[in-house]
XYZ file of C-alpha atoms in Angstrom:
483
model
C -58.391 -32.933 11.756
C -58.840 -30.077 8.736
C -62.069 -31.979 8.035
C -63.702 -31.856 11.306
C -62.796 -28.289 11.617
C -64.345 -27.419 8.639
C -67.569 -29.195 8.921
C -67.564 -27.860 12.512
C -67.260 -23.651 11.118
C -69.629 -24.869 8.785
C -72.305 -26.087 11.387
C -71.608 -22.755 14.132
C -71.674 -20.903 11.348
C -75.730 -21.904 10.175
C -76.549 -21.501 13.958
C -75.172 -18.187 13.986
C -76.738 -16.514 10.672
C -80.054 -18.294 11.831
C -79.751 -16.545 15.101
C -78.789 -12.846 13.572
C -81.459 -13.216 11.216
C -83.979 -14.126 13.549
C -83.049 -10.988 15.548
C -82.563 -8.359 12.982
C -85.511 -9.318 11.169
C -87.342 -8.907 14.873
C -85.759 -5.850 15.256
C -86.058 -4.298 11.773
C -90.070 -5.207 12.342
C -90.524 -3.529 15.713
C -88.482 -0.653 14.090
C -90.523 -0.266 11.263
C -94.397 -0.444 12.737
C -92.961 2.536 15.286
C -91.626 4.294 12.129
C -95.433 4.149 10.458
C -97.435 4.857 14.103
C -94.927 8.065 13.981
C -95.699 9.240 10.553
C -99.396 8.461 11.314
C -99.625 10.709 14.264
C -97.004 13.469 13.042
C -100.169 13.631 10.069
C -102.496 13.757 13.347
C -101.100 17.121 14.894
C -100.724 18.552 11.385
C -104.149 17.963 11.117
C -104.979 19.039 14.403
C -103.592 22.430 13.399
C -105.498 22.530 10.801
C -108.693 22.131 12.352
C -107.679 24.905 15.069
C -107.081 27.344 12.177
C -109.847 26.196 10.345
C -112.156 27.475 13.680
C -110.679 30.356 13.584
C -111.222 31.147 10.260
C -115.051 30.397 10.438
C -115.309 32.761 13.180
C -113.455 35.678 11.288
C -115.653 34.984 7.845
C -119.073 35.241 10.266
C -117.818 38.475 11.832
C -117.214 39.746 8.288
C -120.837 38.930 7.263
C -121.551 41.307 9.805
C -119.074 44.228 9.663
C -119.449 44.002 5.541
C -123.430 45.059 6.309
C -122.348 48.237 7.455
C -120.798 49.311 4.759
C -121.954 50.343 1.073
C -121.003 46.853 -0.548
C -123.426 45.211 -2.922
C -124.939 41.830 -2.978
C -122.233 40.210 -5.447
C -119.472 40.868 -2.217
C -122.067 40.355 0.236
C -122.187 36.565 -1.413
C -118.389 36.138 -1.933
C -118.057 36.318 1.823
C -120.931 33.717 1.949
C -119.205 31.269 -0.079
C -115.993 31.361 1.764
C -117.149 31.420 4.935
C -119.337 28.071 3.177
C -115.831 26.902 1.869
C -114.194 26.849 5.314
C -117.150 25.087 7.010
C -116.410 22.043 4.526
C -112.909 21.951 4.913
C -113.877 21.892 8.778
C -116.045 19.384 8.445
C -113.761 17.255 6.272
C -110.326 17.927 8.670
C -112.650 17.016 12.028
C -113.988 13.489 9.863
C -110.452 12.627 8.402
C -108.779 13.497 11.840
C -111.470 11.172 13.625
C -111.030 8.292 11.644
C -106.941 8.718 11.392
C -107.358 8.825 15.449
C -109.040 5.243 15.263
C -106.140 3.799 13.990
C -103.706 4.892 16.075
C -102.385 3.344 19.354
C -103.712 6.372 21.503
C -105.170 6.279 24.843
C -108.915 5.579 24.749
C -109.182 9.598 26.045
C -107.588 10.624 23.228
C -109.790 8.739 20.647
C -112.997 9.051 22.639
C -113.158 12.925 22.114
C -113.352 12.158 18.144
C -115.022 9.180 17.862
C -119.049 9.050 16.811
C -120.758 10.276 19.798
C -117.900 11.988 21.264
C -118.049 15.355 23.503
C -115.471 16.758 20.824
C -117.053 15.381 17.820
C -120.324 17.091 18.495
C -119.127 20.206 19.357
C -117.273 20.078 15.776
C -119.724 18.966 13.985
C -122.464 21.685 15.708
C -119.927 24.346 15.063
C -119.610 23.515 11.364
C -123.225 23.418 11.080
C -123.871 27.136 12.536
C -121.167 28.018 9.992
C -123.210 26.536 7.357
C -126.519 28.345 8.270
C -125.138 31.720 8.251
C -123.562 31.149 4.848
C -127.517 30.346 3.473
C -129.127 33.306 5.437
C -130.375 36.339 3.937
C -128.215 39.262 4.475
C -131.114 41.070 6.100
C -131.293 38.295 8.621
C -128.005 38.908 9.821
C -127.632 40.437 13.064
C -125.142 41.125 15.598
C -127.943 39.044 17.959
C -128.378 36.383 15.509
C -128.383 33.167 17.473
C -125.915 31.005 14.897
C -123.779 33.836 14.897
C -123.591 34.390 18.987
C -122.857 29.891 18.884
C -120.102 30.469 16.512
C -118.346 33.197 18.372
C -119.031 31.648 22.144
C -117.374 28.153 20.934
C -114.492 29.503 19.039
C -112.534 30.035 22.350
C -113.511 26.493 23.396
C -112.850 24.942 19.859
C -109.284 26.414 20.402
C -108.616 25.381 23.632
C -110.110 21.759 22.870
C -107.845 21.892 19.917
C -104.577 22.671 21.726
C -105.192 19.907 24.281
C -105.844 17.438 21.511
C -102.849 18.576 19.915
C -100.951 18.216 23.357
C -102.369 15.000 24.081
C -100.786 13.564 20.542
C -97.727 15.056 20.947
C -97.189 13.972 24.364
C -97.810 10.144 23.589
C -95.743 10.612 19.696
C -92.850 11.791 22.090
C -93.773 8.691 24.054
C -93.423 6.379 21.011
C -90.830 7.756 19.959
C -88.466 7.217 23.348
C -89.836 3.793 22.828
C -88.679 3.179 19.141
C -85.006 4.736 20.310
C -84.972 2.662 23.131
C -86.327 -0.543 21.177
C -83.467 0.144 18.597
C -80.442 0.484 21.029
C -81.737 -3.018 22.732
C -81.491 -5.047 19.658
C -78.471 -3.358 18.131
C -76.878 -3.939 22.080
C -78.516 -7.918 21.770
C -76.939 -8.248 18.030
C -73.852 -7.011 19.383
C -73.915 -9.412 22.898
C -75.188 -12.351 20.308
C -72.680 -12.080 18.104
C -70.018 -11.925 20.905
C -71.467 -15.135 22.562
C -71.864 -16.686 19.303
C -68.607 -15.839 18.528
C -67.091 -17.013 21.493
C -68.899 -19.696 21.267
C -67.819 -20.438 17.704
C -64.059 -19.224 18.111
C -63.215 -20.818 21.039
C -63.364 -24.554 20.437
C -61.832 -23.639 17.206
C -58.954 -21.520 18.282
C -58.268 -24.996 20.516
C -58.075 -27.387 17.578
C -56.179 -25.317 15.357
C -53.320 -24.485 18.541
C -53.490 -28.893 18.556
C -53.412 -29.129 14.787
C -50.248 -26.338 14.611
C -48.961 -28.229 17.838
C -49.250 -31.777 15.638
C -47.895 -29.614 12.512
C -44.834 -28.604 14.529
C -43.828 -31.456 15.815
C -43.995 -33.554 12.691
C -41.583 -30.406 10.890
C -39.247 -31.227 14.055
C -39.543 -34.935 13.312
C -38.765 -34.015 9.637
C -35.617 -31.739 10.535
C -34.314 -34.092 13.048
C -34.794 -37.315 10.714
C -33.187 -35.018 7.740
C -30.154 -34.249 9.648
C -29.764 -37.883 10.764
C -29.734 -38.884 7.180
C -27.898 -36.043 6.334
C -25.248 -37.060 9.195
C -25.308 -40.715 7.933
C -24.627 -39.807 4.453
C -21.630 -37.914 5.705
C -20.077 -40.978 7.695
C -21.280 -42.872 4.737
C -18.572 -41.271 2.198
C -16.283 -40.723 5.214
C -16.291 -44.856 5.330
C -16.053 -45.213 1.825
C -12.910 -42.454 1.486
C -11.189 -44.141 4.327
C -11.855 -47.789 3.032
C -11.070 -47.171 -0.981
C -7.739 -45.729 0.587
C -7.213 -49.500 2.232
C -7.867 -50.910 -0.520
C -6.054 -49.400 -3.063
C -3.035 -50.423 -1.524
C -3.570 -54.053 -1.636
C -4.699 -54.044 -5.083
C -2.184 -51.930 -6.057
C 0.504 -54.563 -5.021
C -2.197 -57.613 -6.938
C -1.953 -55.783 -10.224
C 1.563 -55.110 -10.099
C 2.576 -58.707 -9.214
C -0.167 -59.763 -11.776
C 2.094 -57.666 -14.288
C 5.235 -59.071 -13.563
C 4.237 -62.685 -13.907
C 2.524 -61.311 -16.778
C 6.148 -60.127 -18.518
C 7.573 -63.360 -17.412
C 10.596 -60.977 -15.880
C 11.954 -63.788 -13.833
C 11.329 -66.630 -15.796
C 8.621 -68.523 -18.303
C 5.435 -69.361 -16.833
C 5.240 -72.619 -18.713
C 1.574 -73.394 -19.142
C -0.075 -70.995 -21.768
C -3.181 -71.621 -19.170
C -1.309 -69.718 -16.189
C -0.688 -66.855 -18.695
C -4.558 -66.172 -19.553
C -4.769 -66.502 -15.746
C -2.418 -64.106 -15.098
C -3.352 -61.689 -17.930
C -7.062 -62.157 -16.297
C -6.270 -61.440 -12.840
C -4.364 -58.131 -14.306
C -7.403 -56.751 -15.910
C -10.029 -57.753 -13.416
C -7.417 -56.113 -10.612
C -7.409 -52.649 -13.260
C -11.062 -52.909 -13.605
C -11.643 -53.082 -9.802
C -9.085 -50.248 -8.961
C -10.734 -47.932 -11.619
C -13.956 -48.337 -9.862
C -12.186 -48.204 -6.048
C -10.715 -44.647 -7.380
C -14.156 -43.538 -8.741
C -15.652 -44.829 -5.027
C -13.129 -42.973 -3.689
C -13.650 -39.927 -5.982
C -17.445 -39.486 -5.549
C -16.940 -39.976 -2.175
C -14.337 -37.117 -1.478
C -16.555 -34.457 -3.370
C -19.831 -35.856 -1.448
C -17.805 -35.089 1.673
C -16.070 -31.691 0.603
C -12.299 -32.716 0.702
C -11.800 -33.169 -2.577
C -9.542 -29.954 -3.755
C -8.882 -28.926 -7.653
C -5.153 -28.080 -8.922
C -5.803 -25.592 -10.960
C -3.765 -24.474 -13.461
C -3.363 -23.695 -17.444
C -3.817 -26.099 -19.733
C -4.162 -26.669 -23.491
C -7.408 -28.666 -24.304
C -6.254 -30.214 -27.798
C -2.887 -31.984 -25.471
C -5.712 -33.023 -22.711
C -8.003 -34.388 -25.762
C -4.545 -35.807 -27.273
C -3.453 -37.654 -23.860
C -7.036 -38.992 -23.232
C -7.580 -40.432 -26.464
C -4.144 -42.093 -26.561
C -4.268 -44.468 -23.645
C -8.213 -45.352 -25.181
C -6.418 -46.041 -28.072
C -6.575 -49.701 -27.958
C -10.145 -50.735 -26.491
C -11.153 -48.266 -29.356
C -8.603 -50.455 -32.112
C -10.363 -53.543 -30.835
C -13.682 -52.552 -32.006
C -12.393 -50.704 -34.835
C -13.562 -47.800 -33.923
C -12.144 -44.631 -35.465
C -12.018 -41.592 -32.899
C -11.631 -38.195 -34.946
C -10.342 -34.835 -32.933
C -12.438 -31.721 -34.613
C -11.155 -28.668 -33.493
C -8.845 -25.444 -33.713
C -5.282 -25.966 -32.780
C -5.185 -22.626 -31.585
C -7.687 -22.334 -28.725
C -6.968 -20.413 -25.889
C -5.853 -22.622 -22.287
C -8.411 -23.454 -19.984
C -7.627 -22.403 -16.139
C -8.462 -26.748 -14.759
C -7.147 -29.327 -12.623
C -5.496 -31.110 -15.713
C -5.368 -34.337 -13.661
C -9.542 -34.302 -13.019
C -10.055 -32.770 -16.672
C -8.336 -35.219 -18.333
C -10.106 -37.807 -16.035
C -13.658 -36.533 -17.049
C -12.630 -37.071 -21.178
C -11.249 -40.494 -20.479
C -14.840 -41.483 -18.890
C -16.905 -39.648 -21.989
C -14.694 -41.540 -24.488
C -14.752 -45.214 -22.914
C -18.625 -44.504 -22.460
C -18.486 -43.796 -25.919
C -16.019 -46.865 -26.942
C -18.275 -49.339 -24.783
C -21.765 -48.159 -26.701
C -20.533 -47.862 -30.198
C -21.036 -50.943 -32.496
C -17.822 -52.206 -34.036
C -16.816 -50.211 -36.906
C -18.131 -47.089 -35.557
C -17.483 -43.501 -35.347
C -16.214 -41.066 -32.406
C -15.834 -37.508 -32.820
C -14.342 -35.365 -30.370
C -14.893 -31.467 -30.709
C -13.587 -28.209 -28.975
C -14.847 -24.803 -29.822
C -15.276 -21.596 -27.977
C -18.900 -20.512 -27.264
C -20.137 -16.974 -27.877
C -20.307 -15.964 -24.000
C -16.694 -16.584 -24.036
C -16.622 -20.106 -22.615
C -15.721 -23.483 -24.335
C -17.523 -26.418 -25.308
C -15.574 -29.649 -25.778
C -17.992 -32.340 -26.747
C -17.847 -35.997 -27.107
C -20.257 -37.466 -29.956
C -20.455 -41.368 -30.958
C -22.398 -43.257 -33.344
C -24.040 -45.715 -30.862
C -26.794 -47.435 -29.121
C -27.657 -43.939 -27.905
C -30.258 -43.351 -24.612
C -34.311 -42.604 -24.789
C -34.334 -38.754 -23.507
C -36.896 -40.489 -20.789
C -33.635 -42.694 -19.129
C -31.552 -39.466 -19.399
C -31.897 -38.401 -16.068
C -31.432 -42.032 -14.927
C -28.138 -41.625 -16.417
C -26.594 -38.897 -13.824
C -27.880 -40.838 -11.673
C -25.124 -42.923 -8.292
C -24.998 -46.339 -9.663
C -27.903 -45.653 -11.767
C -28.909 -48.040 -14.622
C -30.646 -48.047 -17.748
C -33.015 -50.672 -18.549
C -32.857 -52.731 -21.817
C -32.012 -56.407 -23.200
C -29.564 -54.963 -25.613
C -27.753 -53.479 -22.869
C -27.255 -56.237 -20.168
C -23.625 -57.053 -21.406
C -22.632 -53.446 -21.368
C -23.682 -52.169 -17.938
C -21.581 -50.385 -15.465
C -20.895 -49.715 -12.093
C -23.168 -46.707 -12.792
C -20.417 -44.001 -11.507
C -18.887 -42.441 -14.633
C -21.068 -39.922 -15.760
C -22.267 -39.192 -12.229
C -18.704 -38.135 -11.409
C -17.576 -36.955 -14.659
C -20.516 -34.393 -14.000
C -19.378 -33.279 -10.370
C -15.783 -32.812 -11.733
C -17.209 -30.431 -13.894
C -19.696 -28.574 -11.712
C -16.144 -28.431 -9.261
C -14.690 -26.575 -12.430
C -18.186 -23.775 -12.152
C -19.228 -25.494 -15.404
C -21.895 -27.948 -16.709
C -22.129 -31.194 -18.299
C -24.911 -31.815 -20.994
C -25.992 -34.803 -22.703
C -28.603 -35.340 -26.004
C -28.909 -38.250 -27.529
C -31.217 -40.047 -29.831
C -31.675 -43.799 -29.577
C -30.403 -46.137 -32.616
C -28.270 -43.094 -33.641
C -25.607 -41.849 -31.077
C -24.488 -39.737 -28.147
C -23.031 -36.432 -27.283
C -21.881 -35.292 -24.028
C -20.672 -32.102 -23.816
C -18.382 -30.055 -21.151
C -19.565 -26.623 -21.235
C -16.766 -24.610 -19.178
C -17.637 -21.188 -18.406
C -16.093 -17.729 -19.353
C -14.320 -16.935 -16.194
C -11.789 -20.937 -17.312
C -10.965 -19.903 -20.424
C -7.885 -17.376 -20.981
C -7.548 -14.683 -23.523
C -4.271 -16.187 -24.445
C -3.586 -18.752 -27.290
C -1.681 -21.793 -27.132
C 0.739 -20.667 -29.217
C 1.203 -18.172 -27.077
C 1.525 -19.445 -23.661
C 3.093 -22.264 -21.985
C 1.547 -24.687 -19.305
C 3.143 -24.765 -15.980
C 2.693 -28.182 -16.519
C 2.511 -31.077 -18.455
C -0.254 -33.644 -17.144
């Protein structure tokens, strides 16, 4: 769906810069040959002034030729006035050729151009007046006369020069304003057809997309409704999962409970021999297979009270050396059959810790039989307590063991989670002990932590923080309690 919306922007998107393009480069065209016909003829009036004061000026110099004869001048001056009068004829001349031939190339009205072009009424009259201009300035200064015949042209068709020169100064201005009502009015269009375009376009473009993208939020939605729904089905599951397993380790502790102790009677022989040494490694069997079982029905039961909130801590003081003491005691055995030596490193004066003895003492016992059941006969077990500089305690756990790759680490917090390897097939677990050993702790606002380095040990530490640990020492304080 992303992908066909894409490619489909992508597509609309070409056919709309082709389309602006196309009509802005239109429009900048038309825009800009108006722009240079409007320069062209604002040059054409300028011109046309020119050539209007340029008339005038020939007919003042030729009246001068005749007023400076009545006066005591001499030659020299009589010549100056020659030469100017000479002067303006050319520039005449020149203005009436350049404004012909800029004419030409404008888009005038043929009556407009006709009065300059070669041959035309105008034209001749210019050209005819220039020439008169240029015969008085070569006359002899004796020759000229109030009667003289150049001088009566030039003054007769000054008048008309003017008024020919305003009406071809009229006629440009009235078609530049012409042109240039036509360049605004070209202008608005496009910019209005730009702006239309790109609505259309738009539309056009925006539409069909707004439509996939409402189905493609639609689809989004209901999949995230799908999702919640399916979560809190799972979640709801999981909940009458460990509801089940609370109620069910609760039925079948009891029965157990009533195996083992039976198991142990027989086992004592309280009401008589057994006879058979065979019925008493059967009945020494069926006791430790019952213990095994309700350790892990209690851990079941356990994991599944915290999983489903009911299970509540007694908290209360507590002195970690007697809970280290306590623990290590009833592993005491398991540990003497492998001849493994457990060693308590620690301060006898530490302060108490504020725990639910009961769950505290719990966690150790799992830490230490981990620790008894991967140690190698004849190995080492130290157990350490120490306060940590943020005012918390630390009581760690460290063996000499098979240890764990930091990899399977993880693995190892894991519900029933197990850790691959040949050397450990006859040492696997039901896969709950560090699992719940680390909730009992996280219950307690702490942490559990474990580092370990294959072929060389494991340490798991409880790290309890400051808010457990009172200011108190043992020596000075008394548990309400002994667990």
């Amino acid at each position: 769906m992303t992908e066909n919306i894409v490619q489909l922007i992508r597509s609309r998107n070409r056919l709309v810069l082709a389309v602006l393009v196309a009509a802005s480069l239109i429009s900048f065209i038309a825009v800009l040959v108006l722009q240079r016909g409007q320069e062209d003829m604002a040059t054409a009036i300028n011109m046309a002034g020119r050539l209007r004061y340029l008339s005038q000026m020939i007919a003042w110099k030729s009246l001068d030729l005749v007023e400076i004869q009545r006066q005591p001048t001499s030659p020299a001056e009589f010549h100056t006035r020659q030469r100017e009068l000479a002067v303006a004829s050319g520039l005449f001349r020149s203005t009436a050729d350049g404004l012909a031939t800029l004419l030409v190339g404008l888009p005038l009205s043929q009556d407009v151009t006709n009065r300059l072009a070669v041959g035309g009424a105008l034209r001749n009259r210019l050209l005819a007046y220039a020439d008169q201009a240029d015969i008085l300035a070569g006359l002899d200064s004796s020759r000229i006369l109030p009667n003289t015949p150049s001088l009566r042209l030039i003054q007769s068709g000054a008048a008309e020069l003017l008024n020919e020169s305003d009406r071809l100064v009229n006629a440009v201005e009235r078609e530049t304003r012409q042109r240039a009502n036509l360049l605004l009015a070209i202008t608005v269009i496009g910019e209005g057809l730009e702006v239309i375009l790109i609505i259309l376009v738009g539309f056009a473009v925006l539409k069909p997309l707004e439509k996939r993208v409402e189905a493609d939020l639609d689809a989004r939605r209901a999949n995230e409704y799908a999702m919640q729904m399916a979560k809190r089905e799972a979640e709801a599951a999981n909940q009458a999962k460990s509801m089940f397993l609370a109620n069910m380790s609760h039925e079948l502790r009891t029965p157990l409970n009533a195996v083992i102790g039976f198991a142990d009677v027989m086992r004592s022989e309280i009401f008589g021999p057994l006879g058979s040494e065979r019925y008493r490694e059967y009945v020494q069997n069926i006791f430790q297979s019952g213990q095994h079982l309700l350790d892990l029905v209690s851990d079941v039961l356990d994991m599944s009270k915290i999983e489903a909130g009911r299970l509540d801590l007694a908290l209360e003081p507590a002195a970690p050396g007697d809970l280290i003491a306590q623990a290590r005691l009833l592993l005491r055995a398991p540990a003497q059959a492998k001849d493994i030596l457990i060693v308590v490193d620690g301060r006898d004066d530490l302060p108490w810790i504020e725990v639910d003895p009961l769950r505290m003492k719990q966690v150790l016992l799992n830490l230490i039989g981990n620790a008894i059941k991967f140690t190698p006969r004849g190995g080492r077990i130290t157990i350490r307590a120490g306060l940590l500089p943020d005012g918390g305690m630390a009581i760690a756990v460290a063996d000499t063991g098979i240890g764990i790759a930091a990899t399977d680490i993880p693995k190892a917090f894991e519900i029933f989670g197990q850790i691959e390897g040949a050397h450990q097939e006859s040492l696997r677990g039901a896969g709950l002990g560090l699992p719940l050993s680390r909730r009992l702790v996280e219950l307690h606002g702490g942490r559990l932590e474990l580092a370990s380095d294959p072929g060389l040990g494991t340490t798991v530490t409880i790290i309890l923080p400051p808010e457990r640990v009172s200011r108190l020492a043992a020596s000075e304080m008394r548990p309400s309690r002994q667990a």
